[in-house]
Coordinates of C-alpha atoms in Angstrom, one line a residue:
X16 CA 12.0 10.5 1.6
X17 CA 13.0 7.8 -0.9
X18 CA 14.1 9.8 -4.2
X19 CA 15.1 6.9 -6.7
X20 CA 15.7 3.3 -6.1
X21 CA 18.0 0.7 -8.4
X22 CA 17.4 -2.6 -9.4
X23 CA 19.9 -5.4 -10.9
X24 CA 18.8 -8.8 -11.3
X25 CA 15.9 -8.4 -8.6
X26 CA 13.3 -10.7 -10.5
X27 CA 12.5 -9.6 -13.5
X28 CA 13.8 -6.2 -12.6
X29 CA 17.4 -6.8 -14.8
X30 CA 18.3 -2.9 -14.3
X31 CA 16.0 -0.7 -13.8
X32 CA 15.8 3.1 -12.2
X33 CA 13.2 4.3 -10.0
X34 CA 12.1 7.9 -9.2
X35 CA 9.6 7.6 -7.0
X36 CA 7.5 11.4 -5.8
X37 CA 5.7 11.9 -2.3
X38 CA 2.8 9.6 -4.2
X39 CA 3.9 7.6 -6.9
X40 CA 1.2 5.3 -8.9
X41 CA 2.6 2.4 -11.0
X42 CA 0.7 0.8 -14.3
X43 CA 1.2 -1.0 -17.2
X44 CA -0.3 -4.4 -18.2
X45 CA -0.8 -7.9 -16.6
X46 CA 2.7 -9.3 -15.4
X47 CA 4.5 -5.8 -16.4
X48 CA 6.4 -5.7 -13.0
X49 CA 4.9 -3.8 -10.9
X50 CA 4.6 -6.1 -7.8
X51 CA 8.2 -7.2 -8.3
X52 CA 8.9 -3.0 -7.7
X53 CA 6.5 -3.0 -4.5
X54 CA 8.6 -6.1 -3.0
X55 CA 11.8 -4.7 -3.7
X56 CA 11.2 -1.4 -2.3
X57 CA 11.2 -3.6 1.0
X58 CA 14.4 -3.8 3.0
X59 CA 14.5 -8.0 3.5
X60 CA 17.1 -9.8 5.2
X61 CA 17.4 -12.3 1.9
X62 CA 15.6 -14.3 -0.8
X63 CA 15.2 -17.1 -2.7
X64 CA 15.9 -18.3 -5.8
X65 CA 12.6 -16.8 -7.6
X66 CA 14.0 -13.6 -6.4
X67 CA 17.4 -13.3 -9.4
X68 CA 16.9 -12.7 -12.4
X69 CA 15.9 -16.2 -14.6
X70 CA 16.6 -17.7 -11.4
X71 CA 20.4 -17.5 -11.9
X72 CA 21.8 -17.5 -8.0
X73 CA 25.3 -17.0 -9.4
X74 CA 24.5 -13.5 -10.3
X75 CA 23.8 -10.6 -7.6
X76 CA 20.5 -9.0 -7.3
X77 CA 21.1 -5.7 -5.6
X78 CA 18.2 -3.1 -4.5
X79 CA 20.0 0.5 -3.9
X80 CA 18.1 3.4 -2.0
X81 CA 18.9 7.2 -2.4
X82 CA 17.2 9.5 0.0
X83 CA 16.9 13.3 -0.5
X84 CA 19.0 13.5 1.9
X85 CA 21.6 12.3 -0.4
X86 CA 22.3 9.0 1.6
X87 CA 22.4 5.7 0.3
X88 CA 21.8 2.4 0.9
X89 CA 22.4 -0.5 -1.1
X90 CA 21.6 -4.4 -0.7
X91 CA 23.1 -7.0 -2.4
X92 CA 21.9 -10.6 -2.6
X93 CA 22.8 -13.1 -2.1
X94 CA 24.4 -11.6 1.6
X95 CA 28.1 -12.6 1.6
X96 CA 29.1 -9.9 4.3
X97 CA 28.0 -7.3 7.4
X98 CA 28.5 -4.9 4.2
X99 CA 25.4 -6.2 2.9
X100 CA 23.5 -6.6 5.2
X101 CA 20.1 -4.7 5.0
X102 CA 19.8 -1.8 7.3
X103 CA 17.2 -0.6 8.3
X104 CA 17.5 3.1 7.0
X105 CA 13.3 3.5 6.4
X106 CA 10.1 2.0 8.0
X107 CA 8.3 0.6 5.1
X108 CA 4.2 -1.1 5.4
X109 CA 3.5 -3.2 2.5
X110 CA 0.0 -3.5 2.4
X111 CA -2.8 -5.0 0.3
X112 CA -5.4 -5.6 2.0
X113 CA -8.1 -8.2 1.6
X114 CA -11.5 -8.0 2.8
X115 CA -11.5 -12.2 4.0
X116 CA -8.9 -10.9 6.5
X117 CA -10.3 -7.6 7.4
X118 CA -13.6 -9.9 8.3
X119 CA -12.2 -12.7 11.1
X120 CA -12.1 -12.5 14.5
X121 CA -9.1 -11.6 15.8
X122 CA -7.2 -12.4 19.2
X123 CA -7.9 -9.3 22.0
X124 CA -5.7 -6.5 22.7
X125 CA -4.3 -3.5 20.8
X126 CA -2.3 -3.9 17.7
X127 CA -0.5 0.0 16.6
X128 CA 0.5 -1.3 13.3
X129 CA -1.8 -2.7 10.6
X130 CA -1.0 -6.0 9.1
X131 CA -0.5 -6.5 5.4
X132 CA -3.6 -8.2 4.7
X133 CA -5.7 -5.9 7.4
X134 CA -6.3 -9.6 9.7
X135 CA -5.6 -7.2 12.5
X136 CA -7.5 -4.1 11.8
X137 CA -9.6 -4.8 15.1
X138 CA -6.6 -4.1 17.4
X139 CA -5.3 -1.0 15.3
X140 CA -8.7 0.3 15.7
X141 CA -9.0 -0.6 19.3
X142 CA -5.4 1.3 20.0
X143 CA -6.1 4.4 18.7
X144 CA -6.7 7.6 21.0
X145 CA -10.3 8.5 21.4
X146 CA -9.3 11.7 19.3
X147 CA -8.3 9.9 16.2
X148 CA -10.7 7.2 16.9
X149 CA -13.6 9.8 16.5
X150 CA -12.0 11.2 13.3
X151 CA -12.2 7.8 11.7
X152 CA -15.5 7.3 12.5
X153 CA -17.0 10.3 11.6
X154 CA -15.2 10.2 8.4
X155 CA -16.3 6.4 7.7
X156 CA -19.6 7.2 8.5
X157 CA -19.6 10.3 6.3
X158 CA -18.1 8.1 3.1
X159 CA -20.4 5.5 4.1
X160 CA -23.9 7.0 4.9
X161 CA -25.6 3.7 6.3
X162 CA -23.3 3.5 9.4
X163 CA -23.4 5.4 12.5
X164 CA -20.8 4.0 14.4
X165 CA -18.5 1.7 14.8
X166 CA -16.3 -0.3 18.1
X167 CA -14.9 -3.5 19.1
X168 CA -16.7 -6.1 20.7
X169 CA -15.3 -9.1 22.4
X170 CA -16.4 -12.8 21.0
X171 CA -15.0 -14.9 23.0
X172 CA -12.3 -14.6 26.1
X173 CA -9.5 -14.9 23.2
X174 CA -11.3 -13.3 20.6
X175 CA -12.8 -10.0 19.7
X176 CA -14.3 -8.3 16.2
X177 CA -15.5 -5.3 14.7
X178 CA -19.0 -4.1 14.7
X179 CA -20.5 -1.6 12.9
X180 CA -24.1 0.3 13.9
X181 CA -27.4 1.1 11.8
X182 CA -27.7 4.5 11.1
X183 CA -31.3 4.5 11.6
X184 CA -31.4 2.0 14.8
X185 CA -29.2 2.8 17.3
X186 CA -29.6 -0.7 18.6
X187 CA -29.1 -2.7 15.5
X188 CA -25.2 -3.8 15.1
X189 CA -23.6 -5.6 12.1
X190 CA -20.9 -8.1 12.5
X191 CA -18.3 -7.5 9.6
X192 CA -19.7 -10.2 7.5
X193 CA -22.9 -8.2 7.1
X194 CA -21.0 -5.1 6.4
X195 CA -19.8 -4.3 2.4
X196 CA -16.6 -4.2 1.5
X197 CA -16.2 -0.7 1.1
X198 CA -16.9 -0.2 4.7
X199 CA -14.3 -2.4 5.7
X200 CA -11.7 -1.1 3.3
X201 CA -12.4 2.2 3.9
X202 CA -11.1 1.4 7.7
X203 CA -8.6 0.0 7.2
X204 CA -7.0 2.9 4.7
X205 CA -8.8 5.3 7.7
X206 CA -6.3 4.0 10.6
X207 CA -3.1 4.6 8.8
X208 CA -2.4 7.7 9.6
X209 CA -2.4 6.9 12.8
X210 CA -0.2 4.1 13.4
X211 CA 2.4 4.5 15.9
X212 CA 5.5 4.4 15.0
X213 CA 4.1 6.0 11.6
X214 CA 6.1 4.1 8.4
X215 CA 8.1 6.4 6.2
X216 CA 6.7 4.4 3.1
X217 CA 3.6 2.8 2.3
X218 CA 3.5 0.3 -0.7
X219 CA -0.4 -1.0 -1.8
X220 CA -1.2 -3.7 -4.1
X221 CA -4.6 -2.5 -6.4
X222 CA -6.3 -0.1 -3.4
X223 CA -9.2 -0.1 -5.8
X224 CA -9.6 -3.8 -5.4
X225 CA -13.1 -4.2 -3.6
X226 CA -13.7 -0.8 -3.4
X227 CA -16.7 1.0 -5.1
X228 CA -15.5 3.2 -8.2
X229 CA -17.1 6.8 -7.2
X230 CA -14.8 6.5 -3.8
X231 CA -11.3 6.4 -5.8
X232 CA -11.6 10.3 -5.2
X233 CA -12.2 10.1 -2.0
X234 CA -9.2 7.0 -1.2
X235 CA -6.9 9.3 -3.3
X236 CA -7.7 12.4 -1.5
X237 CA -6.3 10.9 1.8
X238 CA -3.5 9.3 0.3
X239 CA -2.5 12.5 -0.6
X240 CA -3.0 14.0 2.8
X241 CA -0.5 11.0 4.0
X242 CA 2.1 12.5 1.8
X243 CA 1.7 15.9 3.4
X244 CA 1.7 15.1 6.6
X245 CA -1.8 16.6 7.2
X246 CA -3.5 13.6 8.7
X247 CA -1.4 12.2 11.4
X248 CA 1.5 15.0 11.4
X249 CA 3.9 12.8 9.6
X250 CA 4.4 12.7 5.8
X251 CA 4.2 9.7 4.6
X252 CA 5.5 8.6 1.5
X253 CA 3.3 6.3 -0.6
X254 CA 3.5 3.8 -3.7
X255 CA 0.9 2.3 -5.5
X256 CA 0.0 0.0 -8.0
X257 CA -2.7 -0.1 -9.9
X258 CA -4.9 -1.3 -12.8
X259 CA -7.8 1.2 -13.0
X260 CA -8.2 3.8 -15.1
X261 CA -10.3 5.9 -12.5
X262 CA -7.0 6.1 -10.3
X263 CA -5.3 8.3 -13.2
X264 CA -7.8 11.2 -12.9
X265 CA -6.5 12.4 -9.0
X266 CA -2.8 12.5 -9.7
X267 CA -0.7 14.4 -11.9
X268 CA 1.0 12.7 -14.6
X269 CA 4.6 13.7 -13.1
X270 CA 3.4 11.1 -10.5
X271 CA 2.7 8.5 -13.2
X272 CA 4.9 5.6 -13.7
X273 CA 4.6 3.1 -16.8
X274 CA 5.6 -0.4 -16.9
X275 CA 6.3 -2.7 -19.8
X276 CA 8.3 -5.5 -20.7
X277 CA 11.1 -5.9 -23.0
X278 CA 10.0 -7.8 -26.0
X279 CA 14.0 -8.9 -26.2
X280 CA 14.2 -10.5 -22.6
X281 CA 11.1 -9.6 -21.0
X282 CA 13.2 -7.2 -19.0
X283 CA 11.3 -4.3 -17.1
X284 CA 11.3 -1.0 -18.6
X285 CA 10.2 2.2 -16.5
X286 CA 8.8 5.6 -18.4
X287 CA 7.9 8.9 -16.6
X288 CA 7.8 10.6 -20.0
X289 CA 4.3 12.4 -20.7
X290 CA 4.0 10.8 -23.6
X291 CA 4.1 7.2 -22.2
X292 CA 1.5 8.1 -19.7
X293 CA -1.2 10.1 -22.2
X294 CA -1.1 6.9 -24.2
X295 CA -1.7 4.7 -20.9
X296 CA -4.2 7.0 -19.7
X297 CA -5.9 6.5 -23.2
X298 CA -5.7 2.7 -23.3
X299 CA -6.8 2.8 -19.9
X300 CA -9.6 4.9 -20.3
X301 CA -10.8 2.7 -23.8
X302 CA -10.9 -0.6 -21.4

Protein backbone atom coordinates (compact mmCIF):
# COMPACT_ATOMS: atom_id res chain seq x y z
CA UNK A 1 0.00 0.00 0.00
CA UNK A 2 0.86 3.59 -0.90
CA UNK A 3 1.49 5.41 2.67
CA UNK A 4 2.38 9.12 1.62
CA UNK A 5 3.28 10.56 -1.70
CA UNK A 6 5.52 14.00 -2.45
CA UNK A 7 4.98 16.51 -4.80
CA UNK A 8 7.49 19.41 -6.09
CA UNK A 9 6.51 21.52 -8.90
CA UNK A 10 3.99 18.78 -10.30
CA UNK A 11 1.33 21.50 -11.47
CA UNK A 12 0.07 23.38 -9.11
CA UNK A 13 1.31 20.86 -6.59
CA UNK A 14 4.63 23.35 -5.57
CA UNK A 15 5.39 20.90 -2.38
CA UNK A 16 3.05 19.11 -1.04
CA UNK A 17 2.70 15.78 1.27
CA UNK A 18 0.27 13.15 0.94
CA UNK A 19 -0.93 10.48 3.40
CA UNK A 20 -3.16 8.63 1.73
CA UNK A 21 -5.35 5.50 4.10
CA UNK A 22 -6.82 2.16 2.45
CA UNK A 23 -9.72 4.78 1.25
CA UNK A 24 -8.76 8.27 1.06
CA UNK A 25 -11.53 10.98 -0.13
CA UNK A 26 -10.24 14.37 -1.37
CA UNK A 27 -12.34 17.91 -1.22
CA UNK A 28 -12.00 21.33 -1.14
CA UNK A 29 -13.42 23.88 -3.75
CA UNK A 30 -13.54 24.37 -7.52
CA UNK A 31 -9.81 24.29 -8.99
CA UNK A 32 -8.33 23.39 -5.30
CA UNK A 33 -6.08 20.54 -6.75
CA UNK A 34 -7.49 17.70 -6.35
CA UNK A 35 -7.34 16.28 -9.97
CA UNK A 36 -3.73 17.46 -10.27
CA UNK A 37 -3.24 14.80 -6.95
CA UNK A 38 -5.25 11.91 -8.89
CA UNK A 39 -2.87 12.43 -12.01
CA UNK A 40 0.23 12.44 -10.19
CA UNK A 41 -0.50 9.49 -8.22
CA UNK A 42 0.01 7.85 -11.68
CA UNK A 43 3.39 6.41 -12.60
CA UNK A 44 3.86 8.24 -16.41
CA UNK A 45 6.74 7.94 -18.51
CA UNK A 46 6.78 12.07 -18.90
CA UNK A 47 4.85 15.25 -19.38
CA UNK A 48 4.39 18.40 -20.81
CA UNK A 49 4.84 21.69 -20.15
CA UNK A 50 1.31 22.24 -18.27
CA UNK A 51 2.63 19.61 -16.04
CA UNK A 52 5.67 22.16 -13.89
CA UNK A 53 4.77 24.36 -11.84
CA UNK A 54 3.80 27.98 -13.81
CA UNK A 55 4.97 26.12 -16.64
CA UNK A 56 8.63 26.66 -15.81
CA UNK A 57 10.46 23.49 -17.69
CA UNK A 58 13.68 24.56 -16.10
CA UNK A 59 12.64 23.43 -12.73
CA UNK A 60 12.05 19.60 -11.76
CA UNK A 61 8.73 18.28 -11.01
CA UNK A 62 9.24 15.13 -9.01
CA UNK A 63 6.36 12.69 -7.61
CA UNK A 64 7.91 10.42 -4.73
CA UNK A 65 6.11 7.11 -3.53
CA UNK A 66 6.63 5.53 0.00
CA UNK A 67 5.07 2.14 0.49
CA UNK A 68 4.46 0.59 3.99
CA UNK A 69 6.74 -1.45 3.21
CA UNK A 70 9.19 1.24 3.65
CA UNK A 71 10.26 1.32 -0.12
CA UNK A 72 10.47 4.24 -2.26
CA UNK A 73 10.12 5.44 -5.44
CA UNK A 74 10.70 8.66 -6.80
CA UNK A 75 10.19 10.33 -10.38
CA UNK A 76 11.72 13.20 -11.55
CA UNK A 77 10.69 15.27 -14.61
CA UNK A 78 11.79 16.21 -16.93
CA UNK A 79 13.64 12.34 -17.36
CA UNK A 80 17.39 13.14 -17.82
CA UNK A 81 18.51 9.50 -16.83
CA UNK A 82 17.60 5.37 -16.30
CA UNK A 83 17.63 6.84 -12.60
CA UNK A 84 14.48 8.46 -13.36
CA UNK A 85 12.88 6.62 -15.06
CA UNK A 86 9.30 5.57 -13.71
CA UNK A 87 9.14 2.05 -12.53
CA UNK A 88 6.54 0.42 -12.29
CA UNK A 89 6.46 -0.40 -8.55
CA UNK A 90 2.28 -0.38 -8.29
CA UNK A 91 -0.70 -1.12 -10.75
CA UNK A 92 -2.66 2.01 -10.58
CA UNK A 93 -6.65 2.37 -12.66
CA UNK A 94 -7.47 5.98 -13.03
CA UNK A 95 -10.96 5.91 -13.61
CA UNK A 96 -13.83 8.34 -14.13
CA UNK A 97 -16.26 7.07 -15.77
CA UNK A 98 -18.77 8.63 -18.13
CA UNK A 99 -22.05 7.27 -18.90
CA UNK A 100 -21.61 8.54 -23.07
CA UNK A 101 -18.89 5.86 -23.06
CA UNK A 102 -20.38 3.27 -20.84
CA UNK A 103 -23.37 3.54 -23.67
CA UNK A 104 -21.50 2.70 -27.25
CA UNK A 105 -21.12 -0.22 -28.84
CA UNK A 106 -17.99 -1.61 -28.42
CA UNK A 107 -15.69 -4.03 -30.71
CA UNK A 108 -16.29 -8.03 -29.55
CA UNK A 109 -14.22 -10.03 -27.32
CA UNK A 110 -13.18 -9.89 -23.71
CA UNK A 111 -11.51 -6.95 -22.14
CA UNK A 112 -10.16 -7.95 -18.05
CA UNK A 113 -9.46 -4.42 -17.37
CA UNK A 114 -11.87 -1.57 -17.38
CA UNK A 115 -11.06 1.55 -19.39
CA UNK A 116 -10.90 4.97 -17.76
CA UNK A 117 -13.98 6.30 -19.19
CA UNK A 118 -15.91 2.68 -18.89
CA UNK A 119 -15.98 2.60 -23.29
CA UNK A 120 -15.16 -0.97 -22.61
CA UNK A 121 -17.36 -2.10 -19.80
CA UNK A 122 -19.06 -4.70 -22.43
CA UNK A 123 -15.79 -6.84 -22.61
CA UNK A 124 -14.93 -6.56 -18.80
CA UNK A 125 -18.34 -7.87 -18.26
CA UNK A 126 -18.21 -10.44 -20.94
CA UNK A 127 -14.70 -11.80 -19.28
CA UNK A 128 -15.73 -12.38 -16.08
CA UNK A 129 -16.29 -16.04 -14.58
CA UNK A 130 -19.90 -17.06 -14.40
CA UNK A 131 -19.31 -16.89 -10.52
CA UNK A 132 -18.50 -13.26 -10.37
CA UNK A 133 -20.72 -12.55 -13.29
CA UNK A 134 -23.74 -13.76 -11.21
CA UNK A 135 -22.65 -11.79 -8.16
CA UNK A 136 -22.72 -8.61 -10.27
CA UNK A 137 -25.91 -9.22 -11.40
CA UNK A 138 -27.70 -10.10 -8.62
CA UNK A 139 -26.27 -7.19 -6.83
CA UNK A 140 -27.14 -4.73 -9.75
CA UNK A 141 -30.42 -5.98 -9.85
CA UNK A 142 -30.86 -5.81 -6.10
CA UNK A 143 -29.54 -1.82 -6.11
CA UNK A 144 -31.56 -1.40 -9.15
CA UNK A 145 -35.06 -3.14 -8.64
CA UNK A 146 -36.39 -2.59 -12.37
CA UNK A 147 -33.78 -4.99 -13.91
CA UNK A 148 -33.65 -8.61 -13.94
CA UNK A 149 -30.74 -9.38 -15.75
CA UNK A 150 -28.27 -8.38 -17.70
CA UNK A 151 -25.64 -9.95 -20.83
CA UNK A 152 -23.96 -9.03 -23.93
CA UNK A 153 -25.38 -9.12 -27.19
CA UNK A 154 -23.58 -8.91 -30.46
CA UNK A 155 -24.62 -5.83 -32.94
CA UNK A 156 -22.91 -6.34 -35.62
CA UNK A 157 -19.92 -8.97 -36.66
CA UNK A 158 -17.39 -6.19 -35.18
CA UNK A 159 -19.58 -4.97 -32.64
CA UNK A 160 -21.39 -5.99 -29.48
CA UNK A 161 -23.38 -4.03 -26.38
CA UNK A 162 -24.88 -4.43 -23.21
CA UNK A 163 -28.39 -5.30 -22.61
CA UNK A 164 -30.29 -5.16 -19.70
CA UNK A 165 -33.86 -7.17 -19.04
CA UNK A 166 -37.38 -6.04 -17.59
CA UNK A 167 -38.04 -7.24 -14.39
CA UNK A 168 -41.53 -7.92 -15.11
CA UNK A 169 -41.08 -9.29 -18.84
CA UNK A 170 -38.69 -11.69 -19.28
CA UNK A 171 -38.71 -10.92 -22.92
CA UNK A 172 -38.43 -7.27 -22.91
CA UNK A 173 -34.54 -6.06 -23.26
CA UNK A 174 -33.20 -2.49 -23.05
CA UNK A 175 -30.35 -1.37 -25.05
CA UNK A 176 -28.04 0.91 -22.78
CA UNK A 177 -29.54 4.03 -24.17
CA UNK A 178 -32.85 3.13 -22.55
CA UNK A 179 -31.24 2.24 -19.37
CA UNK A 180 -30.54 5.21 -16.54
CA UNK A 181 -27.49 6.10 -15.64
CA UNK A 182 -27.32 4.64 -12.40
CA UNK A 183 -27.70 1.25 -13.89
CA UNK A 184 -24.89 1.79 -16.01
CA UNK A 185 -22.59 3.22 -13.34
CA UNK A 186 -23.42 0.95 -10.94
CA UNK A 187 -21.75 -1.82 -13.43
CA UNK A 188 -19.14 -0.41 -14.11
CA UNK A 189 -18.04 0.23 -10.13
CA UNK A 190 -19.63 -3.71 -9.86
CA UNK A 191 -16.83 -5.33 -12.21
CA UNK A 192 -13.85 -3.92 -10.46
CA UNK A 193 -13.21 -6.20 -8.18
CA UNK A 194 -12.90 -8.49 -10.45
CA UNK A 195 -10.43 -7.35 -12.96
CA UNK A 196 -7.57 -9.53 -13.60
CA UNK A 197 -4.62 -8.60 -12.88
CA UNK A 198 -6.47 -6.63 -9.92
CA UNK A 199 -4.70 -2.74 -9.57
CA UNK A 200 -3.14 -2.04 -6.27
CA UNK A 201 -4.70 1.55 -6.52
CA UNK A 202 -7.80 2.95 -7.87
CA UNK A 203 -8.03 6.75 -8.37
CA UNK A 204 -11.91 8.16 -9.39
CA UNK A 205 -12.82 11.56 -10.54
CA UNK A 206 -16.48 12.67 -8.70
CA UNK A 207 -18.02 8.74 -8.46
CA UNK A 208 -21.16 10.60 -7.52
CA UNK A 209 -21.28 12.11 -10.87
CA UNK A 210 -24.59 10.65 -12.54
CA UNK A 211 -25.37 8.67 -9.82
CA UNK A 212 -28.63 8.96 -7.71
CA UNK A 213 -27.89 10.48 -4.14
CA UNK A 214 -29.61 7.65 -1.75
CA UNK A 215 -26.98 5.01 -3.55
CA UNK A 216 -23.71 6.99 -2.23
CA UNK A 217 -24.17 4.45 0.70
CA UNK A 218 -24.40 1.79 -1.18
CA UNK A 219 -21.16 2.93 -3.91
CA UNK A 220 -19.18 3.62 -0.58
CA UNK A 221 -20.02 0.40 1.04
CA UNK A 222 -18.14 -1.49 -1.76
CA UNK A 223 -15.43 0.80 -2.00
CA UNK A 224 -14.76 -0.10 1.26
CA UNK A 225 -15.01 -3.79 0.62
CA UNK A 226 -12.22 -3.08 -2.20
CA UNK A 227 -9.91 -1.84 0.52
CA UNK A 228 -10.35 -4.99 2.54
CA UNK A 229 -9.97 -7.30 0.09
CA UNK A 230 -13.46 -8.84 0.68
CA UNK A 231 -14.86 -8.66 -2.78
CA UNK A 232 -12.34 -10.07 -5.13
CA UNK A 233 -9.69 -11.34 -2.50
CA UNK A 234 -7.29 -8.52 -3.15
CA UNK A 235 -7.23 -5.20 -1.17
CA UNK A 236 -7.35 -2.63 -3.13
CA UNK A 237 -6.31 0.68 -2.28
CA UNK A 238 -8.65 3.53 -3.41
CA UNK A 239 -8.62 7.47 -3.89
CA UNK A 240 -11.31 9.68 -4.49
CA UNK A 241 -12.26 12.92 -5.23
CA UNK A 242 -15.22 14.45 -4.60
CA UNK A 243 -17.58 17.39 -4.34
CA UNK A 244 -20.66 16.08 -2.50
CA UNK A 245 -21.41 16.46 0.81
CA UNK A 246 -23.33 13.04 1.02
CA UNK A 247 -19.87 11.27 0.36
CA UNK A 248 -18.64 12.64 3.94
CA UNK A 249 -21.25 10.69 5.89
CA UNK A 250 -19.65 6.87 5.10
CA UNK A 251 -16.07 7.63 5.95
CA UNK A 252 -14.31 8.65 8.92
CA UNK A 253 -12.79 11.90 9.07
CA UNK A 254 -9.14 10.25 9.52
CA UNK A 255 -9.88 9.38 5.79
CA UNK A 256 -10.71 13.02 4.98
CA UNK A 257 -8.39 15.07 3.02
CA UNK A 258 -8.86 19.04 2.52
CA UNK A 259 -7.63 21.03 -0.29
CA UNK A 260 -7.13 24.69 -0.71
CA UNK A 261 -5.08 27.04 -2.38
CA UNK A 262 -2.54 29.41 -1.17
CA UNK A 263 -3.84 32.92 -1.36
CA UNK A 264 0.20 33.87 -1.82
CA UNK A 265 0.85 31.73 -5.00
CA UNK A 266 -2.04 29.62 -5.36
CA UNK A 267 0.12 26.81 -4.21
CA UNK A 268 -1.80 23.57 -2.93
CA UNK A 269 -2.18 23.14 0.65
CA UNK A 270 -3.28 19.61 2.16
CA UNK A 271 -5.04 19.31 5.93
CA UNK A 272 -5.96 16.01 7.67
CA UNK A 273 -6.57 18.01 10.85
CA UNK A 274 -10.16 17.36 12.32
CA UNK A 275 -10.65 20.67 12.47
CA UNK A 276 -10.18 21.45 8.71
CA UNK A 277 -12.62 18.68 7.91
CA UNK A 278 -15.61 19.57 10.55
CA UNK A 279 -15.54 22.96 8.90
CA UNK A 280 -15.64 21.28 5.31
CA UNK A 281 -18.13 18.91 6.25
CA UNK A 282 -20.24 22.10 7.49
CA UNK A 283 -19.78 24.11 4.32
CA UNK A 284 -20.51 21.18 2.54
CA UNK A 285 -23.48 20.26 4.24
CA UNK A 286 -24.90 24.23 4.03
CA UNK A 287 -24.54 23.92 0.01
Amino acid sequence: MIHTVRFENFRCLREVELTLEPLTVLVGPQASGKTAVLDGLDLQPGCNVTDFWRQDESLRATVEWRYDNGRRTRTQYPLMSMDSTPMQTHALQALALDVVALREDTSPGRSTVLNRTGDNLSGVFAALAPGPRQRVVEELCRLVPTVAAVEVQATSPRTQRLRFRDRWREDLWFAPDKVGDTALLLLGYLVLPYQKPPPDIITLDMPERGLAPWLLGDLMALLRRLTTGEQGGNPIQVVLATSAPEVLEYVAPTEVRVLSRSPEDGAVRVSASPADVADWRQRLAMT
